[in-house]
mmCIF file of C-alpha atoms and ligand atoms in Angstrom:
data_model
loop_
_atom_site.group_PDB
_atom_site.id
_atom_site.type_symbol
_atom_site.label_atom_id
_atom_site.label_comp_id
_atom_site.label_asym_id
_atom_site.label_seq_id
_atom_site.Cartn_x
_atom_site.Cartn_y
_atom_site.Cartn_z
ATOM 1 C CA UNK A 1249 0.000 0.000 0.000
ATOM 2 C CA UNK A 1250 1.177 3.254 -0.602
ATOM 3 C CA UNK A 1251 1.541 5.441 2.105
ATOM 4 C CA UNK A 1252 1.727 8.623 0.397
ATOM 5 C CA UNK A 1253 -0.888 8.690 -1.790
ATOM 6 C CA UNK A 1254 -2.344 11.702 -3.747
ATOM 7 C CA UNK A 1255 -5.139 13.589 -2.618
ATOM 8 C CA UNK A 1256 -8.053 14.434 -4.526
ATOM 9 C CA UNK A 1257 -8.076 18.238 -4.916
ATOM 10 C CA UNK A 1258 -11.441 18.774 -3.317
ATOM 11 C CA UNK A 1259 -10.097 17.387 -0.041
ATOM 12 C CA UNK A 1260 -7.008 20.262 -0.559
ATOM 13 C CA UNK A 1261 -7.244 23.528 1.668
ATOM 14 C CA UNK A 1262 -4.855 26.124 2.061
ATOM 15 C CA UNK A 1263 -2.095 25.476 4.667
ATOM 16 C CA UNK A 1264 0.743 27.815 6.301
ATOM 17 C CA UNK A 1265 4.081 27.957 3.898
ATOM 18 C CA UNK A 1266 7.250 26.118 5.017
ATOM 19 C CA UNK A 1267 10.672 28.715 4.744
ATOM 20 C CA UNK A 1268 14.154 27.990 5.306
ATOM 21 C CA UNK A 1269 16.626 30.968 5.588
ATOM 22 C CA UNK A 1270 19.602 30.756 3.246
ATOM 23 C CA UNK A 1271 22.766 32.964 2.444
ATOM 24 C CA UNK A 1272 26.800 33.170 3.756
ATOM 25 C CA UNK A 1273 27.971 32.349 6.826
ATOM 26 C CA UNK A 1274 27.765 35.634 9.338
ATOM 27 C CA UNK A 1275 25.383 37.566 6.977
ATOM 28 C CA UNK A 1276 22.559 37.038 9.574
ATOM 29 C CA UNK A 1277 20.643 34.203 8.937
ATOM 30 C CA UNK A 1278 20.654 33.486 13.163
ATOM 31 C CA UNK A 1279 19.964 37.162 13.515
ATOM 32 C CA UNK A 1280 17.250 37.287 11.321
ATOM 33 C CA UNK A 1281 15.661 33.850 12.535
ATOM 34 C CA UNK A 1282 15.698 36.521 15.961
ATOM 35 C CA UNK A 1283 14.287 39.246 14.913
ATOM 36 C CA UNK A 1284 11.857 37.303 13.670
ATOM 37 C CA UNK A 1285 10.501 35.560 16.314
ATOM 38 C CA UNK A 1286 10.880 38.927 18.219
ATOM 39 C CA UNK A 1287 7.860 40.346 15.965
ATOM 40 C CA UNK A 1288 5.876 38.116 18.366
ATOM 41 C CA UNK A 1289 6.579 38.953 21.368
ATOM 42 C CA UNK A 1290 6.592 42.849 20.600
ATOM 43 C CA UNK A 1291 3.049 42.090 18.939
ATOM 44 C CA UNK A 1292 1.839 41.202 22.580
ATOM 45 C CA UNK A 1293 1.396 37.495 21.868
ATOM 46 C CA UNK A 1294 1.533 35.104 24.361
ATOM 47 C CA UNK A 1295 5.112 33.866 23.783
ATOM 48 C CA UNK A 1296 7.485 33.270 26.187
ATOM 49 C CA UNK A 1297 9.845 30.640 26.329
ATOM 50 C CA UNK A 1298 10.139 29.211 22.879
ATOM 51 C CA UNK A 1299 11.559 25.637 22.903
ATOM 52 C CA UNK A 1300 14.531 24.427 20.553
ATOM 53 C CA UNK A 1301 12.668 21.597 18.367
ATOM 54 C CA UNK A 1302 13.819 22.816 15.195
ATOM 55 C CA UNK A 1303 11.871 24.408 13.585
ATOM 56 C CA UNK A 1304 9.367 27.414 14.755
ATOM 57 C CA UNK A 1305 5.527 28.647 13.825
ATOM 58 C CA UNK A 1306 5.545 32.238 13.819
ATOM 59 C CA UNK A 1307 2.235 34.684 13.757
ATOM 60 C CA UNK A 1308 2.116 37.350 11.325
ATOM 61 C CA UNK A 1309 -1.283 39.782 10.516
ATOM 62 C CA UNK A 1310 -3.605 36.020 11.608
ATOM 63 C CA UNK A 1311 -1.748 33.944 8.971
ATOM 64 C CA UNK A 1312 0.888 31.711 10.059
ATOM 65 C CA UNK A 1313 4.526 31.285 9.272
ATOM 66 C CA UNK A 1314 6.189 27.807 9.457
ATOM 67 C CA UNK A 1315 10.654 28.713 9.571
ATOM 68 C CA UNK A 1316 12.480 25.818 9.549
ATOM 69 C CA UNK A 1317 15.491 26.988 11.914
ATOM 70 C CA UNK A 1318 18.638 24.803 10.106
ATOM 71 C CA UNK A 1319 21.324 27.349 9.741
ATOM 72 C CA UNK A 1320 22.946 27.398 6.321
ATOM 73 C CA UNK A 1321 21.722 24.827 3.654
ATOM 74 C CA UNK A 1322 23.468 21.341 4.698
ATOM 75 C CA UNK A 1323 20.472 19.804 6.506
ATOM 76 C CA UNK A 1324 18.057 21.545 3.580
ATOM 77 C CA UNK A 1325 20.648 19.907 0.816
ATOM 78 C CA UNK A 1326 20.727 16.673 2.608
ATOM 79 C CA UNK A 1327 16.780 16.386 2.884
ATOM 80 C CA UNK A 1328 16.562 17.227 -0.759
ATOM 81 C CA UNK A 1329 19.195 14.381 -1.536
ATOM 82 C CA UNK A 1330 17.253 11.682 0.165
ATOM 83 C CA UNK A 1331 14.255 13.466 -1.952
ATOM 84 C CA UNK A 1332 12.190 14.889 0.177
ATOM 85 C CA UNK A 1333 10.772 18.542 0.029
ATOM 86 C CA UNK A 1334 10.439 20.416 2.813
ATOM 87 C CA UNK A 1335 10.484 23.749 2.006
ATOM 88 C CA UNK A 1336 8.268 26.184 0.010
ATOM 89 C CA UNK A 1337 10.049 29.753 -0.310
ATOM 90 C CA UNK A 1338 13.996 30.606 0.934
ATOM 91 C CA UNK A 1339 14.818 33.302 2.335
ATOM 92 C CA UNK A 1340 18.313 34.391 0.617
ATOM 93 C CA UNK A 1341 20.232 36.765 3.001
ATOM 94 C CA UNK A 1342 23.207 38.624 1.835
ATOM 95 C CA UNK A 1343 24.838 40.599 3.903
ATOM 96 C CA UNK A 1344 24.772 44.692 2.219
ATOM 97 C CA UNK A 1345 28.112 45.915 3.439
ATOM 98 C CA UNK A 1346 29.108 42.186 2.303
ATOM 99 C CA UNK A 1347 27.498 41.531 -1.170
ATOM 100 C CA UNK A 1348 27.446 37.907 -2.497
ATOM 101 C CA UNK A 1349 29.561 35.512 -1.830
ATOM 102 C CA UNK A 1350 30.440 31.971 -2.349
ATOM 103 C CA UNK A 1351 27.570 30.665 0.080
ATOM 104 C CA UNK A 1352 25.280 32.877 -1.648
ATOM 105 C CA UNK A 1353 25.754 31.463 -4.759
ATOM 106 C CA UNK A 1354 25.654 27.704 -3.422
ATOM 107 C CA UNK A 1355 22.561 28.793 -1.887
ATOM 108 C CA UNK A 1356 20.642 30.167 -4.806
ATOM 109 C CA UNK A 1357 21.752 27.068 -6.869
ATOM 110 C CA UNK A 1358 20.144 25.164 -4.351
ATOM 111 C CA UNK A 1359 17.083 26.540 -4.156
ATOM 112 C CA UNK A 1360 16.872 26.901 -8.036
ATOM 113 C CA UNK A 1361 17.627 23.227 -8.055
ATOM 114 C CA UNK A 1362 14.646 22.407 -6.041
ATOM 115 C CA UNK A 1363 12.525 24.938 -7.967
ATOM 116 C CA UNK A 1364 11.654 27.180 -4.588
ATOM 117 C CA UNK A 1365 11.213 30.779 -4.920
ATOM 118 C CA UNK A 1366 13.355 33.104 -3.336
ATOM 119 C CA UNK A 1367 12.739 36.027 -1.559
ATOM 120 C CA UNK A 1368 16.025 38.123 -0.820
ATOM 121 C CA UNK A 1369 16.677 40.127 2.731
ATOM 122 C CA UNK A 1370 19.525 42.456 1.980
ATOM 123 C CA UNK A 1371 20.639 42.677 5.638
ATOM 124 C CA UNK A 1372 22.264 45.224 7.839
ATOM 125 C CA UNK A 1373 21.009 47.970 6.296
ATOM 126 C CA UNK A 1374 21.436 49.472 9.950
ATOM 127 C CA UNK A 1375 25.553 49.529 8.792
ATOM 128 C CA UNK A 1376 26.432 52.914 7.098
ATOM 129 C CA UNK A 1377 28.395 50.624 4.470
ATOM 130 C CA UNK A 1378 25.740 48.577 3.911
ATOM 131 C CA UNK A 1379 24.637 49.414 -0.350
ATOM 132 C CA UNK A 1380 21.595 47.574 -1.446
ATOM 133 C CA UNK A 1381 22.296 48.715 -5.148
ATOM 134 C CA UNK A 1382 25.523 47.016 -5.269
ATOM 135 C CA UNK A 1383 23.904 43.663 -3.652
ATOM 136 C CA UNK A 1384 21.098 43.685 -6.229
ATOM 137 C CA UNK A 1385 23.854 44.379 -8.994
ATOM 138 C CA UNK A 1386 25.717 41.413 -8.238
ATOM 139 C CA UNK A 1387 22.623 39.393 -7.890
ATOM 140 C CA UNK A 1388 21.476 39.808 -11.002
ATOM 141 C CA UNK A 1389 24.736 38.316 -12.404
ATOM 142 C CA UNK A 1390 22.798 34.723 -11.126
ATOM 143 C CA UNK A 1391 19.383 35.835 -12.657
ATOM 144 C CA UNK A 1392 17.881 37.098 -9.633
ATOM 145 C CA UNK A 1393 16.702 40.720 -11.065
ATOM 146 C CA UNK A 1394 14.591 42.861 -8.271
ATOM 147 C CA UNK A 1395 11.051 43.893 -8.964
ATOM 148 C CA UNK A 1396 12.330 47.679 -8.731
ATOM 149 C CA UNK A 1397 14.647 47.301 -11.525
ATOM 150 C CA UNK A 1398 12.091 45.022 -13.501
ATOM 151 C CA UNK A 1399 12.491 41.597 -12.882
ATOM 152 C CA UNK A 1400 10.568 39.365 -10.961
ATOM 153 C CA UNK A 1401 12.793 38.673 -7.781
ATOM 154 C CA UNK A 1402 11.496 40.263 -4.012
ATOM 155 C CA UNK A 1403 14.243 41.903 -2.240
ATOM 156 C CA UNK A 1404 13.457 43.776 0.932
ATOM 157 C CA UNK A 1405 15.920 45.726 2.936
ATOM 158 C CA UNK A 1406 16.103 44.897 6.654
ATOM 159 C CA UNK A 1407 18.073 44.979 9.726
ATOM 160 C CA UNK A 1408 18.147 42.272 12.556
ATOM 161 C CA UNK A 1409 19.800 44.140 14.880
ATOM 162 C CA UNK A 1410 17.214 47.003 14.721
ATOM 163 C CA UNK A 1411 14.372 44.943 13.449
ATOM 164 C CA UNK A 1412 13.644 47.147 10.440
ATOM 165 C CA UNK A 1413 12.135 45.901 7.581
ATOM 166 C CA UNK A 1414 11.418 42.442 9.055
ATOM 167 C CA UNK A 1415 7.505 42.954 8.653
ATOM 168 C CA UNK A 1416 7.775 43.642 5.148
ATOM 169 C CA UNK A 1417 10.077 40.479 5.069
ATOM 170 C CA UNK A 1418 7.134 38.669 6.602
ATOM 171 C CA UNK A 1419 3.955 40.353 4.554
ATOM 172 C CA UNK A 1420 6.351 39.030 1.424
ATOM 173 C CA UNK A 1421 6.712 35.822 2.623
ATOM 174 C CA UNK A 1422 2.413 35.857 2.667
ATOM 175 C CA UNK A 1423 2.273 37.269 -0.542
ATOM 176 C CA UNK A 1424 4.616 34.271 -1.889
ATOM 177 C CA UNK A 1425 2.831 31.981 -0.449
ATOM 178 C CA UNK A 1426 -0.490 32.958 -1.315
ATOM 179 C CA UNK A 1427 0.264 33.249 -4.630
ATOM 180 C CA UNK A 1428 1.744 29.495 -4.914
ATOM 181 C CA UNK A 1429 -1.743 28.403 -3.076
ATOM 182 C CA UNK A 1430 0.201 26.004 -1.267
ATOM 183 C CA UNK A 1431 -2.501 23.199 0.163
ATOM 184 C CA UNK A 1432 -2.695 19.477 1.693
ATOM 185 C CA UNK A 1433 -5.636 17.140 2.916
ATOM 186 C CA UNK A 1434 -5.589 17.528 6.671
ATOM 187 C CA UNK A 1435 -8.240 14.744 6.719
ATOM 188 C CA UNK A 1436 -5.858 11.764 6.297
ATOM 189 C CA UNK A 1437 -3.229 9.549 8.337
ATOM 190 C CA UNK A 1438 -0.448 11.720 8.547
ATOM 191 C CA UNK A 1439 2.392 12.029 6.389
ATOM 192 C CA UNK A 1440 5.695 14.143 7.105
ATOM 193 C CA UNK A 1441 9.298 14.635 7.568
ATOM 194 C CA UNK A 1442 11.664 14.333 10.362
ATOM 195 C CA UNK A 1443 13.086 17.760 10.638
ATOM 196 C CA UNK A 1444 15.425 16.877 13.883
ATOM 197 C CA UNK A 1445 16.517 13.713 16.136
ATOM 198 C CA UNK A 1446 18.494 12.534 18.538
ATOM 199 C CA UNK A 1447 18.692 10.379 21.505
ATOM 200 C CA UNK A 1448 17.517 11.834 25.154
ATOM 201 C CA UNK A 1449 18.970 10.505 28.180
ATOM 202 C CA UNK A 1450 15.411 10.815 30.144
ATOM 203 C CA UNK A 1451 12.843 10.302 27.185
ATOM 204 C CA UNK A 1452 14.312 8.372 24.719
ATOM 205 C CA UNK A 1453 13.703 8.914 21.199
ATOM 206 C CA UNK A 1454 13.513 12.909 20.094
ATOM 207 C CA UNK A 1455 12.071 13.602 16.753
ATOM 208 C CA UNK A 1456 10.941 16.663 15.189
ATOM 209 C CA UNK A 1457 8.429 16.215 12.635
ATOM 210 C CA UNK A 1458 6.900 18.558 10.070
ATOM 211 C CA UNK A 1459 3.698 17.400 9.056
ATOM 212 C CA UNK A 1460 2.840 17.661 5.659
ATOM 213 C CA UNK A 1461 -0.399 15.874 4.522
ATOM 214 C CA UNK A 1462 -3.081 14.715 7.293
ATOM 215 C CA UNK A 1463 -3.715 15.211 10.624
ATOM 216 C CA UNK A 1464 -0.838 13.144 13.193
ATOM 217 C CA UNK A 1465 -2.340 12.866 16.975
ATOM 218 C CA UNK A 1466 -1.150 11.817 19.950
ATOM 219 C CA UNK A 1467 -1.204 8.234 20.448
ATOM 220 C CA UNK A 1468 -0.947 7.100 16.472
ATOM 221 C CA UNK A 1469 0.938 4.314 15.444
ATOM 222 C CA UNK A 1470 4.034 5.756 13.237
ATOM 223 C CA UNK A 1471 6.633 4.513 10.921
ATOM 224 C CA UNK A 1472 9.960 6.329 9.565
ATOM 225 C CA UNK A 1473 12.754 4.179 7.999
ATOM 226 C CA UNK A 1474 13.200 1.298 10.006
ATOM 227 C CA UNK A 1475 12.006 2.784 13.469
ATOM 228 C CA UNK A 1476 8.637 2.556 14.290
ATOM 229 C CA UNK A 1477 6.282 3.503 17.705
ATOM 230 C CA UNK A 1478 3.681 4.397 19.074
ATOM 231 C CA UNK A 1479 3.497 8.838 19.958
ATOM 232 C CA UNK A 1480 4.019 8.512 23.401
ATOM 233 C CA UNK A 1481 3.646 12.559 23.533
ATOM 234 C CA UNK A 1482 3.342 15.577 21.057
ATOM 235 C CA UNK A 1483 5.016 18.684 21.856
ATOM 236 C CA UNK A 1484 4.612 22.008 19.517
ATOM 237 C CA UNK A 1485 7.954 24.908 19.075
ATOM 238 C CA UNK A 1486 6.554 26.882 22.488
ATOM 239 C CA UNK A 1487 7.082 23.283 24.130
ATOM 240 C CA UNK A 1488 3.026 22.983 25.110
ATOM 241 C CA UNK A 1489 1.783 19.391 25.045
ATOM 242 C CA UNK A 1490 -0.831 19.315 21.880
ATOM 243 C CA UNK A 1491 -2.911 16.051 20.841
ATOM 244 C CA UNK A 1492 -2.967 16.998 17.136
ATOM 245 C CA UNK A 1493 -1.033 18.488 14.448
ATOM 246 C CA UNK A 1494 -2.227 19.219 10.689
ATOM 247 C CA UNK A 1495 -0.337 20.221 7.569
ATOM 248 C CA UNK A 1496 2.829 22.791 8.077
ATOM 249 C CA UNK A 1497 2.812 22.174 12.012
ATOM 250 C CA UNK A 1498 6.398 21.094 13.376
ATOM 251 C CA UNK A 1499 5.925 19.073 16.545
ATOM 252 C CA UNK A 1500 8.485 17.353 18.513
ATOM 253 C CA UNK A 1501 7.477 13.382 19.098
ATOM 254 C CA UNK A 1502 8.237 11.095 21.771
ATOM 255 C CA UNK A 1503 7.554 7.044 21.450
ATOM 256 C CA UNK A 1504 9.684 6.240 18.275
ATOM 257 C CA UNK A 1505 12.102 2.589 18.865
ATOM 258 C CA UNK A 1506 15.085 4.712 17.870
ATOM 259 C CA UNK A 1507 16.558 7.344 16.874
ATOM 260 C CA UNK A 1508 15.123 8.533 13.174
ATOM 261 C CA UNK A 1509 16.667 10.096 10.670
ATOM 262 C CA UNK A 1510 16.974 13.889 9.058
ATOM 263 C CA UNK A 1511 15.487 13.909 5.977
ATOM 264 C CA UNK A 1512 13.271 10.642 6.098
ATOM 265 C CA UNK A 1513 9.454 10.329 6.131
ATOM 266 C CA UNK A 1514 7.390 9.523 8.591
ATOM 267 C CA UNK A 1515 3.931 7.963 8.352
ATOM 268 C CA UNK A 1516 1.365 7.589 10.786
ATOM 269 C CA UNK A 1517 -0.306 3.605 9.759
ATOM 270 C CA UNK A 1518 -3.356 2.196 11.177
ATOM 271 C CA UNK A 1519 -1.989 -0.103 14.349
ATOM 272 C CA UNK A 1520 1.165 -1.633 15.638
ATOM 273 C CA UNK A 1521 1.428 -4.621 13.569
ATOM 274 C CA UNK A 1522 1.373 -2.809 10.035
ATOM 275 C CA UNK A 1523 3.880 0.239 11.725
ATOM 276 C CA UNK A 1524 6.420 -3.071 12.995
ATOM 277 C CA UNK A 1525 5.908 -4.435 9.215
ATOM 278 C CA UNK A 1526 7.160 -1.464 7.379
ATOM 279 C CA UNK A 1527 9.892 -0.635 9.488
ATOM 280 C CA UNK A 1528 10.911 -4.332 9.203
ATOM 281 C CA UNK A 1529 11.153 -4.186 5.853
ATOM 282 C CA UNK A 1530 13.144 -0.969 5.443
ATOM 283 C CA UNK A 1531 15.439 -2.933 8.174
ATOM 284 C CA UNK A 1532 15.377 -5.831 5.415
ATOM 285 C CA UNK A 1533 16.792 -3.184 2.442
ATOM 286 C CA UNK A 1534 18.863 -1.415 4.695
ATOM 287 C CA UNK A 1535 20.794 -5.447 5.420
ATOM 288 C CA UNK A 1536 20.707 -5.688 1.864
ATOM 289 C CA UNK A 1537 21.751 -2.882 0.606
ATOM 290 C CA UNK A 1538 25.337 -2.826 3.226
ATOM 291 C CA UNK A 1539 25.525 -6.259 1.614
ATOM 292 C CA UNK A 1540 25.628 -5.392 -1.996
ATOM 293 C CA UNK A 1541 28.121 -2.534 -1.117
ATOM 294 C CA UNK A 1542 30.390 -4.666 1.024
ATOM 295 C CA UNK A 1543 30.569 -7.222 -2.368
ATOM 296 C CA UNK A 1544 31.149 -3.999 -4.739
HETATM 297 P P1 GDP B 2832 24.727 33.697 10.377
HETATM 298 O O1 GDP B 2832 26.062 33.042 10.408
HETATM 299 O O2 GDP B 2832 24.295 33.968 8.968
HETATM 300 O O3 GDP B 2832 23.674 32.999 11.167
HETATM 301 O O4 GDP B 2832 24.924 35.166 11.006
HETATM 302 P P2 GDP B 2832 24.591 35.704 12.463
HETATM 303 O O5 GDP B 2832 23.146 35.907 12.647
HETATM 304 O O6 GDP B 2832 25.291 34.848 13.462
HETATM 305 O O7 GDP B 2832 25.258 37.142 12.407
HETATM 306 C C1 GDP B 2832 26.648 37.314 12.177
HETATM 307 C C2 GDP B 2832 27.108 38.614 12.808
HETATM 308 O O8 GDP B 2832 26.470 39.721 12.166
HETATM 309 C C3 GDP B 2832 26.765 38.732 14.292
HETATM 310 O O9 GDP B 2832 27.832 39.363 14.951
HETATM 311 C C4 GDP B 2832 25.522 39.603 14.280
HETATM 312 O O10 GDP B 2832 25.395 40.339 15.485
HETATM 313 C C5 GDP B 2832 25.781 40.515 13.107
HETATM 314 N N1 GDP B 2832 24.525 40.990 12.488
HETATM 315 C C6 GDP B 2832 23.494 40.222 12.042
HETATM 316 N N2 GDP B 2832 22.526 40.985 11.527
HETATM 317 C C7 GDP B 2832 22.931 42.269 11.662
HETATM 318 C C8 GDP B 2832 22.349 43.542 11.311
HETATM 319 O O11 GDP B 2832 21.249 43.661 10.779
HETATM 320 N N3 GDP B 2832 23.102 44.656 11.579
HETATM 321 C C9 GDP B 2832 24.326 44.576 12.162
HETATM 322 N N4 GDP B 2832 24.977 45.715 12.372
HETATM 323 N N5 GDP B 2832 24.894 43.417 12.501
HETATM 324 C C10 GDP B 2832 24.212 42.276 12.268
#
């Protein structure tokens, strides 16, 4: 049986857009991720103590904001290796007393290879250095051409140590995503991808999934590569106990047999028995497959 079926489009609705932030190392991408989250707190939300699972849903004029928190693009480049898609827009940073560099380039490559649009945040504008022209100039030597000067590419200027232009940054990231109607079935047994994982001394197995089809609920049976469980308990990025998560929600999952993997699915299946069976099997290819390579 395939687990990850299609969905009829009548069972589609609109769900919250998944964005990873991109660009060289020390042009802000940490910063940013920051002053981000800060827009929540300042907006008198009830935040507080946001837990580290990974990945982070963030508020913005009622619509919602799903930032995958990965610094740099290894863990977004090793997802899309083992093929899976997590992410729907990137955020390119480049640094504007900086300009492009070689991590800039890498990172537009990237996301052209995975055929995500990219919005670009020329930071530090708060740096008397800082020259947006010149960034935009040598972007459009890699066919990223800003709206202003008539191409098709968003570039806002911001500042994460003042918090300027992070809004805008924000209401663009809506706009994106609203035009790429980005929708999933929440009715449906879960589907998703494990963002994070490791090993926890008190509570076992730690796994950060981002849901991406379906609904996933406390208590389900699950299955990712060859570990398999039962949700033991559902956790969402502000670290409160939930009992359900739908399409675009990260939660962090306890109850898997071990530890899973970056990059892999995860699928919530019908009762213990079928959950044991699939990760059995992928045990079964895994055996193989070391085989074949020790006799290559
Ligand atoms: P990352 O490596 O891309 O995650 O970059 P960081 O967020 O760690 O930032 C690198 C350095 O740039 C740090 O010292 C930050 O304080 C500084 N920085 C980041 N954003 C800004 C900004 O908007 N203005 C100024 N002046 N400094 C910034």
């Amino acid at each position: 049986k395939d687990l990850d079926f299609e969905d009829n489009e009548e069972d589609l609705v609109t769900r919250p857009p998944v964005v990873s932030v991109m660009g060289h190392v020390d042009h802000g991408k940490t910063s940013i991720l920051d002053a981000i989250r800060n827009t929540q707190f300042a907006s008198g939300e009830a935040g507080g103590i946001t837990q580290h699972i990974g990945a982070s849903t963030v508020n913005i004029n009622n619509k919602e904001i799903v930032f995958l928190d990965t610094p740099g693009h290894e863990a977004f480049t090793q997802m899309r290796m083992r093929g899976a898609q997590s992410t729907d827009i990137a955020i390119l940073v480049v640094a504007g007393d900086d300009g492009v560099m070689p991590q800039t380039i890498e990172a537009i490559n990237h996301a052209k290879a995975a055929e995500i649009p990219i919005i670009v945040a020329i930071n530090k504008m708060d740096k008397e250095e800082s020259d947006s022209n010149r960034v935009k100039q040598e972007l459009t030597e890699y066919g990223l051409i800003s709206e202003d000067w008539g191409g098709d590419t968003i570039m806002v200027e911001v500042s994460a140590k003042t918090g300027d232009g992070i809004k805008d940054l924000l209401e663009m990231v809506l706009l994106v995503a609203e035009m790429r109607e980005l929708k999933a079935n929440p009715n449906r047994d879960a589907v998703g991808i494990i963002i994070e994982a490791q090993l926890d001394k008190a509570r076992g197995a730690i796994a950060t999934v981002l849901v991406q089809k379906g609904t996933l609920h406390d208590k389900d049976y699950v299955v990712t590569g060859s570990s398999s469980g039962r949700i033991r308990a559902m956790f969402n990025s502000k670290g409160e106990t939930i009992s359900e998560a739908g399409p675009s929600t990260p939660v962090q999952i306890l109850g898997l047999s071990d530890v899973a993997e970056a990059g892999d699915k995860i699928f919530a299946v019908e009762d213990e028995k079928t959950a044991r069976a699939y990760a059995d099997r992928a045990k079964e290819q895994k055996r193989e497959e070391r085989l074949i390579q020790k006799s290559n």
